Amino acid sequence: MKPGRWAPRLTVSLLVAGVAFALLGLWAAFAAARGLPGEHDNPFWILLPVAPIFLILGYRLRDRGQRYTRATHDLIDRARDGDPEACFQLAAQYLGGEADLHRDDASGRHWLERAVDAGHPKAMIRLAGMLREGQGGGKDPLRAQALLERARLMERPKAGPIRTGPAG
C-alpha cells in the first residue's frame, strides 16, 4: 500500500460504521418507544451512544493521512522502481522538508542509500556527510571516506591515482 493511502479508507470505514450504528440505534429506540414487540430483546439501542464516537473519529482522521501531490506520488513511484535520480530527489525533499513531505532524516538517509546502491555520485557525497555526522542514523566515518573516494572516481574516471613520489 502506498504511503498515506490508509487514512481515507479508515476514515470512510469509521464514517460508515458511525452512520450504521446511529441508524440501528435510532431504529431500536423508536421500536422501544412505540412499544413494538421485542423492544426489550433488541440489543441495537446500545449502539446509539457509540455512533457519535465513530463519526467523530472518522471526521478527525479525514486529514491525518499524508496526502501527496501527483508529482510527489510520481517521484515516490520512480524511486521505488529504482531510478537513482528519483531516489536522490526524494531524499533531498525528506532532508529539507520540502514539497509535501515532512522533514525526516531517517527516510532521507534510506533514499540516499538506494541512490548510492544505484551509483549516483551526488548521493554518495551527501550520504558521506550524513555518515560523518551521524544524521538519520549511526556514524560511520570509514564508509563516509570510502563513499567520497568512490564519488570522486565516478566524477573523474580518467584521473589516475595520485602520485606522491618521483616519476619513474
Short mmCIF file of N, CA and C in Angstrom, two decimals:
data_model
loop_
_atom_site.label_atom_id
_atom_site.label_comp_id
_atom_site.label_asym_id
_atom_site.label_seq_id
_atom_site.Cartn_x
_atom_site.Cartn_y
_atom_site.Cartn_z
N MET A 1 0.84 -1.17 0.00
CA MET A 1 0.00 0.00 0.00
C MET A 1 0.89 1.24 0.00
N LYS A 2 0.55 2.19 -0.79
CA LYS A 2 1.36 3.39 -0.91
C LYS A 2 1.18 4.27 0.32
N PRO A 3 2.20 5.14 0.60
CA PRO A 3 2.11 5.98 1.78
C PRO A 3 0.87 6.87 1.75
N GLY A 4 0.24 7.01 2.91
CA GLY A 4 -0.88 7.91 3.03
C GLY A 4 -2.19 7.39 2.49
N ARG A 5 -2.22 6.17 1.96
CA ARG A 5 -3.44 5.64 1.36
C ARG A 5 -4.36 4.98 2.39
N TRP A 6 -3.88 4.68 3.58
CA TRP A 6 -4.70 4.00 4.60
C TRP A 6 -5.72 4.92 5.21
N ALA A 7 -5.39 6.19 5.39
CA ALA A 7 -6.26 7.10 6.12
C ALA A 7 -7.61 7.31 5.45
N PRO A 8 -7.69 7.52 4.13
CA PRO A 8 -9.01 7.69 3.53
C PRO A 8 -9.88 6.45 3.69
N ARG A 9 -9.29 5.26 3.57
CA ARG A 9 -10.08 4.03 3.72
C ARG A 9 -10.58 3.88 5.15
N LEU A 10 -9.73 4.16 6.11
CA LEU A 10 -10.14 4.07 7.51
C LEU A 10 -11.19 5.12 7.82
N THR A 11 -11.03 6.31 7.29
CA THR A 11 -12.00 7.38 7.51
C THR A 11 -13.37 6.97 7.00
N VAL A 12 -13.43 6.46 5.79
CA VAL A 12 -14.71 6.04 5.21
C VAL A 12 -15.32 4.92 6.05
N SER A 13 -14.50 3.97 6.48
CA SER A 13 -15.00 2.86 7.30
C SER A 13 -15.60 3.36 8.60
N LEU A 14 -14.90 4.29 9.25
CA LEU A 14 -15.42 4.82 10.51
C LEU A 14 -16.70 5.62 10.31
N LEU A 15 -16.75 6.39 9.26
CA LEU A 15 -17.96 7.17 8.99
C LEU A 15 -19.15 6.27 8.66
N VAL A 16 -18.92 5.25 7.85
CA VAL A 16 -20.00 4.31 7.51
C VAL A 16 -20.47 3.59 8.77
N ALA A 17 -19.52 3.13 9.60
CA ALA A 17 -19.90 2.45 10.84
C ALA A 17 -20.69 3.39 11.75
N GLY A 18 -20.27 4.64 11.84
CA GLY A 18 -20.99 5.61 12.67
C GLY A 18 -22.41 5.83 12.20
N VAL A 19 -22.59 5.96 10.90
CA VAL A 19 -23.94 6.16 10.35
C VAL A 19 -24.79 4.91 10.58
N ALA A 20 -24.20 3.73 10.34
CA ALA A 20 -24.94 2.48 10.54
C ALA A 20 -25.35 2.32 12.01
N PHE A 21 -24.42 2.59 12.91
CA PHE A 21 -24.75 2.48 14.33
C PHE A 21 -25.84 3.48 14.72
N ALA A 22 -25.75 4.68 14.19
CA ALA A 22 -26.76 5.69 14.50
C ALA A 22 -28.14 5.24 14.01
N LEU A 23 -28.20 4.73 12.79
CA LEU A 23 -29.49 4.28 12.25
C LEU A 23 -30.05 3.09 13.02
N LEU A 24 -29.20 2.11 13.32
CA LEU A 24 -29.66 0.96 14.10
C LEU A 24 -30.11 1.38 15.49
N GLY A 25 -29.34 2.26 16.11
CA GLY A 25 -29.70 2.74 17.44
C GLY A 25 -31.01 3.51 17.43
N LEU A 26 -31.20 4.37 16.43
CA LEU A 26 -32.45 5.12 16.33
C LEU A 26 -33.63 4.19 16.07
N TRP A 27 -33.43 3.20 15.23
CA TRP A 27 -34.49 2.24 14.96
C TRP A 27 -34.87 1.50 16.24
N ALA A 28 -33.87 1.07 17.01
CA ALA A 28 -34.15 0.35 18.26
C ALA A 28 -34.85 1.26 19.26
N ALA A 29 -34.41 2.52 19.34
CA ALA A 29 -35.04 3.46 20.26
C ALA A 29 -36.48 3.74 19.83
N PHE A 30 -36.69 3.88 18.53
CA PHE A 30 -38.05 4.10 18.01
C PHE A 30 -38.93 2.90 18.31
N ALA A 31 -38.40 1.70 18.12
CA ALA A 31 -39.17 0.48 18.38
C ALA A 31 -39.52 0.39 19.86
N ALA A 32 -38.57 0.74 20.72
CA ALA A 32 -38.83 0.68 22.16
C ALA A 32 -39.87 1.73 22.57
N ALA A 33 -39.81 2.93 21.98
CA ALA A 33 -40.74 3.99 22.32
C ALA A 33 -42.16 3.66 21.86
N ARG A 34 -42.29 2.98 20.76
CA ARG A 34 -43.60 2.64 20.21
C ARG A 34 -44.19 1.39 20.87
N GLY A 35 -43.37 0.72 21.67
CA GLY A 35 -43.87 -0.48 22.31
C GLY A 35 -44.04 -1.64 21.36
N LEU A 36 -43.21 -1.65 20.31
CA LEU A 36 -43.28 -2.75 19.34
C LEU A 36 -42.80 -4.03 20.00
N PRO A 37 -43.27 -5.16 19.50
CA PRO A 37 -42.88 -6.43 20.11
C PRO A 37 -41.36 -6.61 20.08
N GLY A 38 -40.83 -7.12 21.15
CA GLY A 38 -39.42 -7.43 21.24
C GLY A 38 -38.54 -6.25 21.58
N GLU A 39 -39.14 -5.13 22.05
CA GLU A 39 -38.31 -3.96 22.33
C GLU A 39 -37.32 -4.20 23.46
N HIS A 40 -37.66 -5.09 24.38
CA HIS A 40 -36.73 -5.37 25.47
C HIS A 40 -35.63 -6.31 25.05
N ASP A 41 -35.87 -7.05 23.97
CA ASP A 41 -34.87 -8.01 23.49
C ASP A 41 -33.95 -7.39 22.43
N ASN A 42 -34.23 -6.18 22.02
CA ASN A 42 -33.48 -5.55 20.92
C ASN A 42 -32.18 -4.95 21.46
N PRO A 43 -31.03 -5.52 21.07
CA PRO A 43 -29.75 -5.02 21.59
C PRO A 43 -29.21 -3.79 20.85
N PHE A 44 -29.86 -3.39 19.77
CA PHE A 44 -29.29 -2.35 18.93
C PHE A 44 -29.37 -0.95 19.54
N TRP A 45 -30.23 -0.73 20.52
CA TRP A 45 -30.35 0.60 21.11
C TRP A 45 -29.04 1.02 21.76
N ILE A 46 -28.24 0.03 22.18
CA ILE A 46 -26.96 0.34 22.82
C ILE A 46 -25.97 0.98 21.84
N LEU A 47 -26.21 0.82 20.54
CA LEU A 47 -25.31 1.39 19.53
C LEU A 47 -25.47 2.90 19.38
N LEU A 48 -26.59 3.41 19.82
CA LEU A 48 -26.84 4.85 19.64
C LEU A 48 -25.77 5.72 20.30
N PRO A 49 -25.35 5.47 21.54
CA PRO A 49 -24.30 6.33 22.12
C PRO A 49 -22.92 6.11 21.48
N VAL A 50 -22.71 4.96 20.86
CA VAL A 50 -21.41 4.65 20.25
C VAL A 50 -21.26 5.34 18.90
N ALA A 51 -22.36 5.57 18.21
CA ALA A 51 -22.31 6.15 16.86
C ALA A 51 -21.56 7.47 16.79
N PRO A 52 -21.81 8.43 17.70
CA PRO A 52 -21.07 9.70 17.60
C PRO A 52 -19.55 9.52 17.73
N ILE A 53 -19.12 8.53 18.49
CA ILE A 53 -17.68 8.29 18.63
C ILE A 53 -17.08 7.93 17.28
N PHE A 54 -17.72 7.02 16.56
CA PHE A 54 -17.23 6.63 15.25
C PHE A 54 -17.29 7.79 14.26
N LEU A 55 -18.36 8.56 14.33
CA LEU A 55 -18.48 9.71 13.43
C LEU A 55 -17.39 10.75 13.70
N ILE A 56 -17.13 11.01 14.96
CA ILE A 56 -16.09 11.99 15.32
C ILE A 56 -14.72 11.49 14.91
N LEU A 57 -14.42 10.21 15.19
CA LEU A 57 -13.12 9.65 14.79
C LEU A 57 -12.93 9.72 13.28
N GLY A 58 -13.95 9.34 12.54
CA GLY A 58 -13.87 9.40 11.08
C GLY A 58 -13.65 10.81 10.57
N TYR A 59 -14.35 11.76 11.17
CA TYR A 59 -14.20 13.15 10.76
C TYR A 59 -12.81 13.68 11.07
N ARG A 60 -12.28 13.34 12.24
CA ARG A 60 -10.97 13.86 12.64
C ARG A 60 -9.84 13.21 11.85
N LEU A 61 -10.04 11.98 11.39
CA LEU A 61 -8.99 11.30 10.64
C LEU A 61 -8.93 11.71 9.17
N ARG A 62 -9.93 12.45 8.72
CA ARG A 62 -10.01 12.74 7.29
C ARG A 62 -8.76 13.42 6.74
N ASP A 63 -8.04 14.20 7.55
CA ASP A 63 -6.85 14.90 7.07
C ASP A 63 -5.56 14.36 7.68
N ARG A 64 -5.65 13.27 8.41
CA ARG A 64 -4.46 12.74 9.07
C ARG A 64 -3.51 12.05 8.11
N GLY A 65 -4.02 11.39 7.11
CA GLY A 65 -3.16 10.68 6.17
C GLY A 65 -2.35 11.67 5.36
N GLN A 66 -1.13 11.27 5.02
CA GLN A 66 -0.32 12.16 4.22
C GLN A 66 -0.88 12.17 2.81
N ARG A 67 -1.25 13.32 2.36
CA ARG A 67 -1.78 13.45 1.02
C ARG A 67 -0.72 14.10 0.16
N TYR A 68 -0.25 13.36 -0.79
CA TYR A 68 0.82 13.83 -1.65
C TYR A 68 0.24 14.42 -2.93
N THR A 69 0.98 15.35 -3.49
CA THR A 69 0.62 15.87 -4.80
C THR A 69 0.92 14.79 -5.83
N ARG A 70 0.40 14.95 -6.99
CA ARG A 70 0.63 13.98 -8.07
C ARG A 70 2.13 13.87 -8.37
N ALA A 71 2.83 15.00 -8.33
CA ALA A 71 4.27 14.99 -8.62
C ALA A 71 5.03 14.17 -7.57
N THR A 72 4.64 14.31 -6.31
CA THR A 72 5.31 13.54 -5.26
C THR A 72 5.00 12.06 -5.40
N HIS A 73 3.76 11.72 -5.73
CA HIS A 73 3.42 10.31 -5.96
C HIS A 73 4.27 9.74 -7.09
N ASP A 74 4.40 10.50 -8.16
CA ASP A 74 5.21 10.03 -9.29
C ASP A 74 6.67 9.86 -8.89
N LEU A 75 7.19 10.80 -8.10
CA LEU A 75 8.57 10.72 -7.64
C LEU A 75 8.77 9.48 -6.76
N ILE A 76 7.84 9.23 -5.86
CA ILE A 76 7.93 8.06 -4.99
C ILE A 76 7.87 6.78 -5.82
N ASP A 77 6.98 6.73 -6.80
CA ASP A 77 6.88 5.55 -7.66
C ASP A 77 8.18 5.31 -8.43
N ARG A 78 8.75 6.39 -8.99
CA ARG A 78 10.01 6.24 -9.73
C ARG A 78 11.14 5.79 -8.81
N ALA A 79 11.16 6.34 -7.59
CA ALA A 79 12.20 5.96 -6.63
C ALA A 79 12.05 4.49 -6.24
N ARG A 80 10.83 4.05 -6.01
CA ARG A 80 10.59 2.64 -5.67
C ARG A 80 10.99 1.71 -6.80
N ASP A 81 10.86 2.22 -8.03
CA ASP A 81 11.27 1.42 -9.19
C ASP A 81 12.77 1.39 -9.38
N GLY A 82 13.51 2.16 -8.58
CA GLY A 82 14.96 2.12 -8.62
C GLY A 82 15.64 3.22 -9.41
N ASP A 83 14.92 4.24 -9.83
CA ASP A 83 15.52 5.36 -10.56
C ASP A 83 16.44 6.13 -9.60
N PRO A 84 17.78 6.13 -9.85
CA PRO A 84 18.69 6.77 -8.91
C PRO A 84 18.45 8.27 -8.72
N GLU A 85 18.12 8.97 -9.79
CA GLU A 85 17.87 10.41 -9.67
C GLU A 85 16.62 10.67 -8.85
N ALA A 86 15.59 9.85 -9.04
CA ALA A 86 14.37 10.00 -8.25
C ALA A 86 14.65 9.71 -6.78
N CYS A 87 15.46 8.69 -6.50
CA CYS A 87 15.84 8.39 -5.11
C CYS A 87 16.56 9.58 -4.49
N PHE A 88 17.47 10.18 -5.25
CA PHE A 88 18.23 11.33 -4.75
C PHE A 88 17.31 12.53 -4.50
N GLN A 89 16.41 12.80 -5.43
CA GLN A 89 15.48 13.93 -5.28
C GLN A 89 14.54 13.71 -4.09
N LEU A 90 14.05 12.48 -3.94
CA LEU A 90 13.16 12.17 -2.82
C LEU A 90 13.90 12.34 -1.49
N ALA A 91 15.15 11.89 -1.45
CA ALA A 91 15.97 12.06 -0.24
C ALA A 91 16.14 13.53 0.07
N ALA A 92 16.42 14.33 -0.95
CA ALA A 92 16.61 15.77 -0.75
C ALA A 92 15.33 16.41 -0.21
N GLN A 93 14.18 15.96 -0.69
CA GLN A 93 12.91 16.51 -0.19
C GLN A 93 12.68 16.12 1.26
N TYR A 94 12.99 14.87 1.61
CA TYR A 94 12.84 14.46 3.01
C TYR A 94 13.81 15.21 3.91
N LEU A 95 15.04 15.39 3.46
CA LEU A 95 16.05 16.05 4.30
C LEU A 95 15.78 17.53 4.46
N GLY A 96 15.14 18.13 3.46
CA GLY A 96 14.84 19.56 3.55
C GLY A 96 13.43 19.86 3.99
N GLY A 97 12.60 18.83 4.14
CA GLY A 97 11.21 19.07 4.49
C GLY A 97 10.49 19.83 3.38
N GLU A 98 10.83 19.51 2.15
CA GLU A 98 10.29 20.26 1.01
C GLU A 98 9.01 19.62 0.48
N ALA A 99 8.37 20.33 -0.41
CA ALA A 99 7.14 19.91 -1.08
C ALA A 99 6.12 19.52 -0.01
N ASP A 100 5.52 18.36 -0.14
CA ASP A 100 4.51 17.96 0.84
C ASP A 100 5.03 16.82 1.74
N LEU A 101 6.34 16.79 1.94
CA LEU A 101 6.96 15.80 2.82
C LEU A 101 7.48 16.50 4.07
N HIS A 102 7.26 15.87 5.21
CA HIS A 102 7.80 16.40 6.45
C HIS A 102 9.28 16.03 6.55
N ARG A 103 10.06 16.86 7.20
CA ARG A 103 11.48 16.57 7.38
C ARG A 103 11.64 15.26 8.14
N ASP A 104 12.44 14.36 7.56
CA ASP A 104 12.65 13.05 8.15
C ASP A 104 14.03 12.56 7.72
N ASP A 105 15.01 12.72 8.62
CA ASP A 105 16.39 12.37 8.28
C ASP A 105 16.56 10.88 8.00
N ALA A 106 15.85 10.03 8.74
CA ALA A 106 15.97 8.58 8.54
C ALA A 106 15.46 8.18 7.15
N SER A 107 14.33 8.74 6.74
CA SER A 107 13.80 8.43 5.40
C SER A 107 14.72 9.01 4.33
N GLY A 108 15.24 10.20 4.57
CA GLY A 108 16.18 10.79 3.62
C GLY A 108 17.42 9.92 3.46
N ARG A 109 17.92 9.42 4.56
CA ARG A 109 19.10 8.55 4.51
C ARG A 109 18.79 7.25 3.78
N HIS A 110 17.59 6.71 4.01
CA HIS A 110 17.18 5.48 3.31
C HIS A 110 17.22 5.68 1.79
N TRP A 111 16.62 6.79 1.33
CA TRP A 111 16.57 7.02 -0.12
C TRP A 111 17.94 7.36 -0.68
N LEU A 112 18.79 7.98 0.13
CA LEU A 112 20.18 8.20 -0.32
C LEU A 112 20.90 6.87 -0.47
N GLU A 113 20.67 5.94 0.46
CA GLU A 113 21.28 4.61 0.36
C GLU A 113 20.86 3.93 -0.94
N ARG A 114 19.57 4.05 -1.28
CA ARG A 114 19.08 3.44 -2.52
C ARG A 114 19.74 4.09 -3.74
N ALA A 115 19.92 5.42 -3.70
CA ALA A 115 20.56 6.11 -4.81
C ALA A 115 22.03 5.71 -4.92
N VAL A 116 22.69 5.57 -3.78
CA VAL A 116 24.09 5.15 -3.77
C VAL A 116 24.23 3.75 -4.34
N ASP A 117 23.32 2.86 -3.95
CA ASP A 117 23.35 1.49 -4.48
C ASP A 117 23.22 1.47 -5.99
N ALA A 118 22.52 2.46 -6.53
CA ALA A 118 22.34 2.56 -7.98
C ALA A 118 23.46 3.34 -8.64
N GLY A 119 24.44 3.85 -7.85
CA GLY A 119 25.60 4.51 -8.42
C GLY A 119 25.47 6.01 -8.65
N HIS A 120 24.71 6.71 -7.85
CA HIS A 120 24.51 8.16 -8.00
C HIS A 120 25.61 8.90 -7.24
N PRO A 121 26.55 9.59 -7.94
CA PRO A 121 27.68 10.22 -7.25
C PRO A 121 27.31 11.33 -6.27
N LYS A 122 26.32 12.17 -6.61
CA LYS A 122 25.92 13.23 -5.68
C LYS A 122 25.32 12.65 -4.41
N ALA A 123 24.60 11.53 -4.55
CA ALA A 123 24.04 10.86 -3.37
C ALA A 123 25.16 10.33 -2.49
N MET A 124 26.25 9.87 -3.11
CA MET A 124 27.39 9.37 -2.34
C MET A 124 27.99 10.47 -1.48
N ILE A 125 28.11 11.66 -2.07
CA ILE A 125 28.69 12.79 -1.35
C ILE A 125 27.76 13.21 -0.20
N ARG A 126 26.47 13.29 -0.48
CA ARG A 126 25.51 13.69 0.55
C ARG A 126 25.43 12.66 1.67
N LEU A 127 25.41 11.37 1.30
CA LEU A 127 25.35 10.32 2.30
C LEU A 127 26.64 10.28 3.13
N ALA A 128 27.76 10.57 2.50
CA ALA A 128 29.02 10.60 3.24
C ALA A 128 28.96 11.66 4.34
N GLY A 129 28.40 12.80 4.04
CA GLY A 129 28.25 13.84 5.06
C GLY A 129 27.34 13.40 6.20
N MET A 130 26.26 12.69 5.85
CA MET A 130 25.34 12.20 6.89
C MET A 130 26.02 11.13 7.75
N LEU A 131 26.80 10.27 7.10
CA LEU A 131 27.50 9.21 7.84
C LEU A 131 28.56 9.81 8.77
N ARG A 132 29.22 10.85 8.29
CA ARG A 132 30.25 11.50 9.10
C ARG A 132 29.65 12.14 10.35
N GLU A 133 28.46 12.74 10.20
CA GLU A 133 27.81 13.45 11.30
C GLU A 133 26.87 12.55 12.11
N GLY A 134 26.48 11.40 11.56
CA GLY A 134 25.52 10.55 12.24
C GLY A 134 24.09 11.02 12.08
N GLN A 135 23.83 11.77 11.03
CA GLN A 135 22.50 12.31 10.76
C GLN A 135 21.59 11.21 10.21
N GLY A 136 20.45 10.99 10.85
CA GLY A 136 19.50 9.99 10.38
C GLY A 136 19.88 8.56 10.70
N GLY A 137 20.92 8.37 11.50
CA GLY A 137 21.38 7.03 11.86
C GLY A 137 22.74 7.12 12.52
N GLY A 138 23.42 5.99 12.58
CA GLY A 138 24.71 5.96 13.25
C GLY A 138 25.83 6.58 12.43
N LYS A 139 26.93 6.90 13.13
CA LYS A 139 28.12 7.45 12.47
C LYS A 139 28.93 6.31 11.87
N ASP A 140 29.55 6.59 10.73
CA ASP A 140 30.44 5.62 10.09
C ASP A 140 31.46 6.39 9.23
N PRO A 141 32.50 6.95 9.88
CA PRO A 141 33.45 7.78 9.14
C PRO A 141 34.23 7.01 8.08
N LEU A 142 34.50 5.72 8.31
CA LEU A 142 35.23 4.94 7.31
C LEU A 142 34.41 4.77 6.03
N ARG A 143 33.15 4.46 6.18
CA ARG A 143 32.29 4.32 5.00
C ARG A 143 32.10 5.67 4.32
N ALA A 144 32.05 6.74 5.11
CA ALA A 144 31.92 8.08 4.54
C ALA A 144 33.11 8.39 3.64
N GLN A 145 34.30 8.07 4.12
CA GLN A 145 35.50 8.31 3.32
C GLN A 145 35.51 7.46 2.06
N ALA A 146 35.09 6.21 2.18
CA ALA A 146 35.04 5.33 1.01
C ALA A 146 34.04 5.85 -0.03
N LEU A 147 32.91 6.37 0.43
CA LEU A 147 31.91 6.92 -0.50
C LEU A 147 32.44 8.16 -1.21
N LEU A 148 33.15 9.01 -0.48
CA LEU A 148 33.73 10.20 -1.10
C LEU A 148 34.74 9.82 -2.17
N GLU A 149 35.54 8.82 -1.89
CA GLU A 149 36.54 8.36 -2.86
C GLU A 149 35.85 7.76 -4.09
N ARG A 150 34.82 6.97 -3.84
CA ARG A 150 34.08 6.36 -4.95
C ARG A 150 33.42 7.43 -5.81
N ALA A 151 32.85 8.44 -5.18
CA ALA A 151 32.22 9.52 -5.93
C ALA A 151 33.25 10.29 -6.74
N ARG A 152 34.42 10.53 -6.15
CA ARG A 152 35.48 11.24 -6.86
C ARG A 152 35.89 10.47 -8.10
N LEU A 153 36.02 9.17 -7.97
CA LEU A 153 36.42 8.34 -9.11
C LEU A 153 35.33 8.30 -10.18
N MET A 154 34.08 8.34 -9.78
CA MET A 154 32.98 8.31 -10.75
C MET A 154 32.87 9.63 -11.51
N GLU A 155 33.17 10.73 -10.83
CA GLU A 155 33.06 12.03 -11.49
C GLU A 155 34.25 12.31 -12.39
N ARG A 156 35.38 11.73 -12.08
CA ARG A 156 36.59 11.91 -12.91
C ARG A 156 37.22 10.57 -13.21
N PRO A 157 36.59 9.77 -14.06
CA PRO A 157 37.07 8.41 -14.30
C PRO A 157 38.43 8.35 -14.99
N LYS A 158 38.82 9.41 -15.71
CA LYS A 158 40.09 9.38 -16.43
C LYS A 158 41.27 9.72 -15.54
N ALA A 159 40.99 10.29 -14.40
CA ALA A 159 42.08 10.66 -13.50
C ALA A 159 42.67 9.40 -12.88
N GLY A 160 43.94 9.28 -12.95
CA GLY A 160 44.62 8.13 -12.37
C GLY A 160 44.88 8.34 -10.90
N PRO A 161 45.55 7.40 -10.28
CA PRO A 161 45.86 7.57 -8.86
C PRO A 161 46.81 8.73 -8.65
N ILE A 162 46.73 9.31 -7.50
CA ILE A 162 47.60 10.44 -7.16
C ILE A 162 48.99 9.89 -6.86
N ARG A 163 49.99 10.47 -7.51
CA ARG A 163 51.39 10.02 -7.28
C ARG A 163 52.07 10.99 -6.35
N THR A 164 52.70 10.44 -5.37
CA THR A 164 53.38 11.30 -4.41
C THR A 164 54.89 11.20 -4.54
N GLY A 165 55.39 10.17 -5.16
CA GLY A 165 56.83 10.00 -5.30
C GLY A 165 57.35 10.55 -6.62
N PRO A 166 58.65 10.42 -6.87
CA PRO A 166 59.21 10.87 -8.14
C PRO A 166 58.73 10.01 -9.31
N ALA A 167 58.58 10.65 -10.45
CA ALA A 167 58.14 9.91 -11.66
C ALA A 167 59.22 8.94 -12.07
N GLY A 168 58.80 7.74 -12.42
CA GLY A 168 59.82 6.74 -12.71
C GLY A 168 59.74 6.10 -14.01
#
